[in-house]
Amino acid sequence: MIEAGCVQADDRQAGYAHRRIDLMSWTTYRDRLLDDPIIFLPVGALEQHGPHLPMGCDAILAAAITARVAEALDGLQLPALTYGYKSQARSGGGQTFPGTTSLDGATLTSLVRDIIREVARHGGRRIAIVNGHVENQWFLTEGIDLALRELASSNRQMQIVRCEYWNYTPQAILKGIFAGAFPGVDLEHAALLETSMMLALHPELVAMDAIPEDATGQFPAHDSYPHHSRGVPESGVLAPARAATAAVGITLIDSTVAEMVSALAREFA
Ligand code: ZN
Ligand code: MN
């Protein structure tokens, strides 16, 4: 899938392009596989992120964090999947916004299964899937499971990790940013965390004066179908974003990357 140009721009500026599999020749890839690197696959979505953020936000953030982790762990990075599973009201505002362009679960599952199988066929043995979109989680897991079931018959050894990058953000950092009022990861859609990280990485893509004043999403404890947008603020932003700053974004990215690097180093040791 085609990556947003800005993902590439960020990687070039920061000097991570040399880890990008899509930017290297097959001969380079073949040679680097001999070192048994961790091969990273960032996954996002094309989903409304309020009037102030670009719709590729989840993939842009997952790819940027992945690039930094891959650099620290001497890994390689596959092109990000820039589409994801259907947006849900309580974590992304739902499917009713123009532009939220989503995959069926089976499509995402198949994409992930196919990519793992191909990496295995070329001799890759360690994969880390870095998810940036809440709704993707179990379809990524299903893709991993189907790939491993298939590969079991060929005796190929694979170690795969699936993670959501936000789970590495230290609680102490969140406490400091939200002063004890953290609304939770689901409601943080297009809100303080994502807006701050986008300000740190791509300020030119953030429309500060378009950040809405409107209220936090108000939801019951259930999902209801067919989808409706009751409880979703009109802007699509599920929690306050006004306090976002680039400095907060840098703190979030640095602390999350550091935590993720040590966790994956232990896992793949
Ligand atoms: Zn998002
Ligand atoms: Mn999302």
mmCIF file of C-alpha atoms and ligand atoms in Angstrom:
data_model
loop_
_atom_site.group_PDB
_atom_site.id
_atom_site.type_symbol
_atom_site.label_atom_id
_atom_site.label_comp_id
_atom_site.label_asym_id
_atom_site.label_seq_id
_atom_site.Cartn_x
_atom_site.Cartn_y
_atom_site.Cartn_z
ATOM 1 C CA MET A 1 0.000 0.000 0.000
ATOM 2 C CA ILE A 2 1.102 3.513 -0.732
ATOM 3 C CA GLU A 3 2.425 5.434 2.226
ATOM 4 C CA ALA A 4 1.674 9.049 2.852
ATOM 5 C CA GLY A 5 4.517 11.181 1.528
ATOM 6 C CA CYS A 6 4.915 12.780 4.913
ATOM 7 C CA VAL A 7 5.768 9.455 6.529
ATOM 8 C CA GLN A 8 8.669 9.234 4.134
ATOM 9 C CA ALA A 9 9.639 12.845 4.727
ATOM 10 C CA ASP A 10 9.838 12.243 8.464
ATOM 11 C CA ASP A 11 11.940 9.135 7.958
ATOM 12 C CA ARG A 12 14.339 10.937 5.662
ATOM 13 C CA GLN A 13 14.787 13.904 7.958
ATOM 14 C CA ALA A 14 15.412 11.703 10.917
ATOM 15 C CA GLY A 15 17.741 9.400 9.005
ATOM 16 C CA TYR A 16 15.687 6.226 9.268
ATOM 17 C CA ALA A 17 15.276 5.603 5.545
ATOM 18 C CA HIS A 18 18.130 3.080 5.486
ATOM 19 C CA ARG A 19 15.922 0.646 7.446
ATOM 20 C CA ARG A 20 12.993 0.873 5.045
ATOM 21 C CA ILE A 21 12.586 -2.347 3.076
ATOM 22 C CA ASP A 22 10.626 -0.549 0.345
ATOM 23 C CA LEU A 23 13.534 1.840 -0.184
ATOM 24 C CA MET A 24 16.256 -0.831 -0.459
ATOM 25 C CA SER A 25 17.268 -3.161 -3.283
ATOM 26 C CA TRP A 26 16.538 -6.871 -3.123
ATOM 27 C CA THR A 27 20.235 -7.606 -2.824
ATOM 28 C CA THR A 28 20.562 -5.341 0.209
ATOM 29 C CA TYR A 29 17.483 -6.932 1.758
ATOM 30 C CA ARG A 30 18.818 -10.420 1.133
ATOM 31 C CA ASP A 31 22.134 -9.567 2.778
ATOM 32 C CA ARG A 32 20.576 -7.871 5.778
ATOM 33 C CA LEU A 33 18.275 -10.818 6.431
ATOM 34 C CA LEU A 34 21.395 -12.850 7.207
ATOM 35 C CA ASP A 35 21.705 -10.928 10.498
ATOM 36 C CA ASP A 36 18.240 -12.140 11.535
ATOM 37 C CA PRO A 37 16.859 -8.630 12.139
ATOM 38 C CA ILE A 38 13.486 -7.879 13.713
ATOM 39 C CA ILE A 39 11.223 -6.922 10.812
ATOM 40 C CA PHE A 40 8.713 -4.244 11.785
ATOM 41 C CA LEU A 41 5.284 -3.749 10.238
ATOM 42 C CA PRO A 42 3.491 -0.547 11.292
ATOM 43 C CA VAL A 43 -0.289 -0.609 10.861
ATOM 44 C CA GLY A 44 -2.728 2.301 10.928
ATOM 45 C CA ALA A 45 -5.974 3.361 9.286
ATOM 46 C CA LEU A 46 -7.518 5.957 7.008
ATOM 47 C CA GLU A 47 -9.911 7.512 9.494
ATOM 48 C CA GLN A 48 -11.315 10.906 10.433
ATOM 49 C CA HIS A 49 -9.247 12.574 13.134
ATOM 50 C CA GLY A 50 -11.285 15.709 13.698
ATOM 51 C CA PRO A 51 -11.056 18.906 11.645
ATOM 52 C CA HIS A 52 -7.456 19.546 12.736
ATOM 53 C CA LEU A 53 -5.539 16.320 11.982
ATOM 54 C CA PRO A 54 -4.939 14.381 8.752
ATOM 55 C CA MET A 55 -6.835 11.127 8.262
ATOM 56 C CA GLY A 56 -3.630 9.115 7.979
ATOM 57 C CA CYS A 57 -2.756 9.961 11.583
ATOM 58 C CA ASP A 58 -2.724 6.399 12.976
ATOM 59 C CA ALA A 59 -0.366 5.090 10.295
ATOM 60 C CA ILE A 60 1.844 8.181 10.432
ATOM 61 C CA LEU A 61 2.303 7.838 14.206
ATOM 62 C CA ALA A 62 2.774 4.056 14.144
ATOM 63 C CA ALA A 63 5.379 4.393 11.380
ATOM 64 C CA ALA A 64 7.245 7.214 13.128
ATOM 65 C CA ILE A 65 7.458 5.326 16.405
ATOM 66 C CA THR A 66 8.393 2.130 14.588
ATOM 67 C CA ALA A 67 11.219 3.913 12.751
ATOM 68 C CA ARG A 68 12.768 4.998 16.046
ATOM 69 C CA VAL A 69 12.407 1.574 17.660
ATOM 70 C CA ALA A 70 13.773 -0.200 14.589
ATOM 71 C CA GLU A 71 16.776 2.149 14.631
ATOM 72 C CA ALA A 72 17.521 1.309 18.260
ATOM 73 C CA LEU A 73 17.140 -2.450 17.725
ATOM 74 C CA ASP A 74 18.932 -2.599 14.362
ATOM 75 C CA GLY A 75 15.737 -3.806 12.663
ATOM 76 C CA LEU A 76 14.157 -3.373 9.247
ATOM 77 C CA GLN A 77 10.849 -1.666 8.491
ATOM 78 C CA LEU A 78 8.171 -2.743 6.046
ATOM 79 C CA PRO A 79 5.935 -0.098 4.434
ATOM 80 C CA ALA A 80 3.043 0.755 6.764
ATOM 81 C CA LEU A 81 -0.438 -0.589 6.160
ATOM 82 C CA THR A 82 -2.342 2.664 5.834
ATOM 83 C CA TYR A 83 -5.847 1.186 5.944
ATOM 84 C CA GLY A 84 -7.400 -0.542 8.942
ATOM 85 C CA TYR A 85 -10.505 -2.180 10.356
ATOM 86 C CA LYS A 86 -13.790 -0.255 10.609
ATOM 87 C CA SER A 87 -13.863 2.698 12.962
ATOM 88 C CA GLN A 88 -16.025 2.163 16.046
ATOM 89 C CA ALA A 89 -18.013 4.961 17.677
ATOM 90 C CA ARG A 90 -16.350 4.623 21.079
ATOM 91 C CA SER A 91 -12.761 4.581 19.833
ATOM 92 C CA GLY A 92 -12.703 6.412 16.481
ATOM 93 C CA GLY A 93 -16.050 8.098 16.031
ATOM 94 C CA GLY A 94 -17.464 5.360 13.805
ATOM 95 C CA GLN A 95 -17.950 4.922 10.084
ATOM 96 C CA THR A 96 -20.283 7.857 9.445
ATOM 97 C CA PHE A 97 -17.594 10.450 8.662
ATOM 98 C CA PRO A 98 -16.658 11.044 5.013
ATOM 99 C CA GLY A 99 -13.134 9.814 4.431
ATOM 100 C CA THR A 100 -13.074 7.065 7.021
ATOM 101 C CA THR A 101 -12.157 4.330 4.555
ATOM 102 C CA SER A 102 -11.981 0.944 6.210
ATOM 103 C CA LEU A 103 -11.322 -2.706 5.490
ATOM 104 C CA ASP A 104 -13.457 -5.732 6.300
ATOM 105 C CA GLY A 105 -11.879 -7.756 9.102
ATOM 106 C CA ALA A 106 -11.134 -10.646 6.746
ATOM 107 C CA THR A 107 -9.273 -8.302 4.367
ATOM 108 C CA LEU A 108 -6.980 -6.984 7.103
ATOM 109 C CA THR A 109 -6.455 -10.496 8.453
ATOM 110 C CA SER A 110 -5.469 -11.721 4.979
ATOM 111 C CA LEU A 111 -3.090 -8.822 4.383
ATOM 112 C CA VAL A 112 -1.240 -9.542 7.604
ATOM 113 C CA ARG A 113 -1.192 -13.301 7.005
ATOM 114 C CA ASP A 114 0.178 -12.820 3.474
ATOM 115 C CA ILE A 115 2.902 -10.393 4.549
ATOM 116 C CA ILE A 116 4.095 -12.708 7.344
ATOM 117 C CA ARG A 117 4.147 -15.652 4.943
ATOM 118 C CA GLU A 118 6.209 -13.670 2.440
ATOM 119 C CA VAL A 119 8.695 -12.494 5.063
ATOM 120 C CA ALA A 120 9.064 -16.112 6.200
ATOM 121 C CA ARG A 121 9.586 -17.294 2.633
ATOM 122 C CA HIS A 122 12.550 -14.930 2.312
ATOM 123 C CA GLY A 123 14.091 -16.142 5.545
ATOM 124 C CA GLY A 124 12.862 -13.532 8.056
ATOM 125 C CA ARG A 125 12.207 -15.147 11.437
ATOM 126 C CA ARG A 126 11.319 -12.276 13.746
ATOM 127 C CA ILE A 127 8.443 -9.866 13.167
ATOM 128 C CA ALA A 128 7.010 -7.032 15.255
ATOM 129 C CA ILE A 129 3.637 -5.631 14.216
ATOM 130 C CA VAL A 130 3.200 -2.128 15.626
ATOM 131 C CA ASN A 131 -0.446 -1.110 15.699
ATOM 132 C CA GLY A 132 -1.641 2.490 15.760
ATOM 133 C CA HIS A 133 -5.428 1.963 15.406
ATOM 134 C CA VAL A 134 -7.482 0.524 18.271
ATOM 135 C CA GLU A 135 -9.912 -1.402 16.057
ATOM 136 C CA ASN A 136 -7.193 -3.419 14.292
ATOM 137 C CA GLN A 137 -6.058 -5.479 17.257
ATOM 138 C CA TRP A 138 -7.814 -8.822 16.883
ATOM 139 C CA PHE A 139 -7.632 -8.912 13.105
ATOM 140 C CA LEU A 140 -3.867 -8.520 13.337
ATOM 141 C CA THR A 141 -3.850 -11.330 15.877
ATOM 142 C CA GLU A 142 -5.938 -13.481 13.544
ATOM 143 C CA GLY A 143 -3.548 -12.827 10.651
ATOM 144 C CA ILE A 144 -0.617 -13.851 12.841
ATOM 145 C CA ASP A 145 -2.420 -16.981 13.986
ATOM 146 C CA LEU A 146 -3.352 -18.094 10.466
ATOM 147 C CA ALA A 147 0.185 -17.457 9.207
ATOM 148 C CA LEU A 148 1.748 -19.449 12.034
ATOM 149 C CA ARG A 149 -0.683 -22.322 11.456
ATOM 150 C CA GLU A 150 0.302 -22.384 7.820
ATOM 151 C CA LEU A 151 4.009 -22.126 8.535
ATOM 152 C CA ALA A 152 3.930 -24.876 11.146
ATOM 153 C CA SER A 153 3.736 -27.489 8.419
ATOM 154 C CA SER A 154 6.916 -26.182 6.778
ATOM 155 C CA ASN A 155 8.923 -26.178 10.014
ATOM 156 C CA ARG A 156 9.786 -22.503 9.655
ATOM 157 C CA GLN A 157 10.557 -20.944 13.006
ATOM 158 C CA MET A 158 8.912 -17.575 13.508
ATOM 159 C CA GLN A 159 8.670 -15.277 16.483
ATOM 160 C CA ILE A 160 6.031 -12.573 16.193
ATOM 161 C CA VAL A 161 5.038 -9.758 18.513
ATOM 162 C CA ARG A 162 1.904 -7.645 18.116
ATOM 163 C CA CYS A 163 1.735 -4.452 20.102
ATOM 164 C CA GLU A 164 -0.202 -1.222 20.411
ATOM 165 C CA TYR A 165 2.405 1.498 20.768
ATOM 166 C CA TRP A 166 0.431 3.445 23.397
ATOM 167 C CA ASN A 167 0.681 0.585 25.869
ATOM 168 C CA TYR A 168 4.366 1.450 26.354
ATOM 169 C CA THR A 169 3.757 5.052 27.363
ATOM 170 C CA PRO A 170 4.782 5.196 31.040
ATOM 171 C CA GLN A 171 1.908 5.836 33.475
ATOM 172 C CA ALA A 172 3.966 8.513 35.205
ATOM 173 C CA ILE A 173 4.186 10.465 31.935
ATOM 174 C CA LEU A 174 0.410 10.214 31.375
ATOM 175 C CA LYS A 175 -0.201 11.279 34.955
ATOM 176 C CA GLY A 176 1.942 14.355 34.434
ATOM 177 C CA ILE A 177 0.256 15.295 31.147
ATOM 178 C CA PHE A 178 -3.338 14.769 32.285
ATOM 179 C CA ALA A 179 -2.977 15.706 35.960
ATOM 180 C CA GLY A 180 -4.902 12.582 36.927
ATOM 181 C CA ALA A 181 -7.710 13.101 34.375
ATOM 182 C CA PHE A 182 -6.627 10.650 31.657
ATOM 183 C CA PRO A 183 -9.813 9.773 29.715
ATOM 184 C CA GLY A 184 -8.372 6.424 28.536
ATOM 185 C CA VAL A 185 -6.817 5.404 25.239
ATOM 186 C CA ASP A 186 -10.112 4.809 23.411
ATOM 187 C CA LEU A 187 -11.469 8.301 24.054
ATOM 188 C CA GLU A 188 -8.089 9.835 23.247
ATOM 189 C CA HIS A 189 -9.040 9.728 19.564
ATOM 190 C CA ALA A 190 -7.726 12.839 17.747
ATOM 191 C CA ALA A 191 -7.273 14.334 21.199
ATOM 192 C CA LEU A 192 -4.378 15.506 23.365
ATOM 193 C CA LEU A 193 -1.998 12.590 22.751
ATOM 194 C CA GLU A 194 -2.333 12.198 18.974
ATOM 195 C CA THR A 195 -2.453 15.962 18.401
ATOM 196 C CA SER A 196 0.694 16.504 20.481
ATOM 197 C CA MET A 197 2.645 13.781 18.706
ATOM 198 C CA MET A 198 1.578 15.129 15.315
ATOM 199 C CA LEU A 199 2.721 18.606 16.413
ATOM 200 C CA ALA A 200 6.104 17.129 17.293
ATOM 201 C CA LEU A 201 6.466 15.248 13.995
ATOM 202 C CA HIS A 202 4.484 17.196 11.396
ATOM 203 C CA PRO A 203 3.347 20.618 12.664
ATOM 204 C CA GLU A 204 2.542 21.576 9.073
ATOM 205 C CA LEU A 205 -0.258 18.982 9.059
ATOM 206 C CA VAL A 206 -1.972 20.221 12.237
ATOM 207 C CA ALA A 207 -4.576 22.993 11.984
ATOM 208 C CA MET A 208 -4.361 24.422 15.497
ATOM 209 C CA ASP A 209 -7.190 26.918 14.981
ATOM 210 C CA ALA A 210 -9.515 24.097 13.853
ATOM 211 C CA ILE A 211 -9.216 22.194 17.151
ATOM 212 C CA PRO A 212 -12.824 22.004 18.408
ATOM 213 C CA GLU A 213 -14.054 23.173 21.774
ATOM 214 C CA ASP A 214 -16.736 20.537 21.877
ATOM 215 C CA ALA A 215 -17.398 18.020 24.596
ATOM 216 C CA THR A 216 -16.004 14.581 25.316
ATOM 217 C CA GLY A 217 -17.704 11.556 23.739
ATOM 218 C CA GLN A 218 -20.513 10.224 25.936
ATOM 219 C CA PHE A 219 -21.136 6.528 25.470
ATOM 220 C CA PRO A 220 -23.001 3.701 27.139
ATOM 221 C CA ALA A 221 -21.017 0.571 28.005
ATOM 222 C CA HIS A 222 -22.256 -1.203 24.860
ATOM 223 C CA ASP A 223 -21.954 -0.920 21.085
ATOM 224 C CA SER A 224 -25.158 -0.762 19.053
ATOM 225 C CA TYR A 225 -25.801 -1.779 15.416
ATOM 226 C CA PRO A 226 -26.509 -0.608 12.820
ATOM 227 C CA HIS A 227 -23.958 2.049 13.674
ATOM 228 C CA HIS A 228 -25.197 5.434 14.704
ATOM 229 C CA SER A 229 -23.239 8.389 15.953
ATOM 230 C CA ARG A 230 -25.088 9.053 19.202
ATOM 231 C CA GLY A 231 -22.606 10.279 21.763
ATOM 232 C CA VAL A 232 -19.944 11.124 19.172
ATOM 233 C CA PRO A 233 -19.101 14.842 19.200
ATOM 234 C CA GLU A 234 -19.897 16.446 15.860
ATOM 235 C CA SER A 235 -16.209 17.177 15.244
ATOM 236 C CA GLY A 236 -15.218 13.518 15.564
ATOM 237 C CA VAL A 237 -12.783 14.405 18.356
ATOM 238 C CA LEU A 238 -13.587 12.256 21.395
ATOM 239 C CA ALA A 239 -11.730 14.174 24.133
ATOM 240 C CA PRO A 240 -10.244 17.652 24.616
ATOM 241 C CA ALA A 241 -7.234 18.407 22.398
ATOM 242 C CA ARG A 242 -6.737 22.124 23.025
ATOM 243 C CA ALA A 243 -3.813 21.680 25.414
ATOM 244 C CA ALA A 244 -1.721 19.798 22.833
ATOM 245 C CA THR A 245 1.860 20.989 22.333
ATOM 246 C CA ALA A 246 4.885 19.751 20.431
ATOM 247 C CA ALA A 247 6.803 19.506 23.709
ATOM 248 C CA VAL A 248 4.224 17.074 25.105
ATOM 249 C CA GLY A 249 4.467 15.159 21.833
ATOM 250 C CA ILE A 250 8.230 14.818 22.111
ATOM 251 C CA THR A 251 7.933 13.596 25.717
ATOM 252 C CA LEU A 252 5.333 11.039 24.637
ATOM 253 C CA ILE A 253 7.316 9.774 21.668
ATOM 254 C CA ASP A 254 10.639 9.571 23.503
ATOM 255 C CA SER A 255 9.257 7.821 26.576
ATOM 256 C CA THR A 256 7.124 5.416 24.536
ATOM 257 C CA VAL A 257 10.014 4.518 22.231
ATOM 258 C CA ALA A 258 12.388 3.949 25.159
ATOM 259 C CA GLU A 259 9.940 1.621 26.892
ATOM 260 C CA MET A 260 9.162 -0.247 23.689
ATOM 261 C CA VAL A 261 12.834 -0.702 22.845
ATOM 262 C CA SER A 262 13.591 -2.345 26.170
ATOM 263 C CA ALA A 263 10.438 -4.503 26.107
ATOM 264 C CA LEU A 264 11.083 -5.795 22.574
ATOM 265 C CA ALA A 265 14.800 -6.302 23.270
ATOM 266 C CA ARG A 266 13.818 -8.568 26.176
ATOM 267 C CA GLU A 267 11.122 -10.348 24.170
ATOM 268 C CA PHE A 268 13.366 -11.105 21.202
ATOM 269 C CA ALA A 269 16.502 -11.848 23.262
HETATM 270 ZN ZN ZN B 1 -5.847 7.826 15.865
HETATM 271 MN MN MN B 2 -7.817 5.004 14.906
#
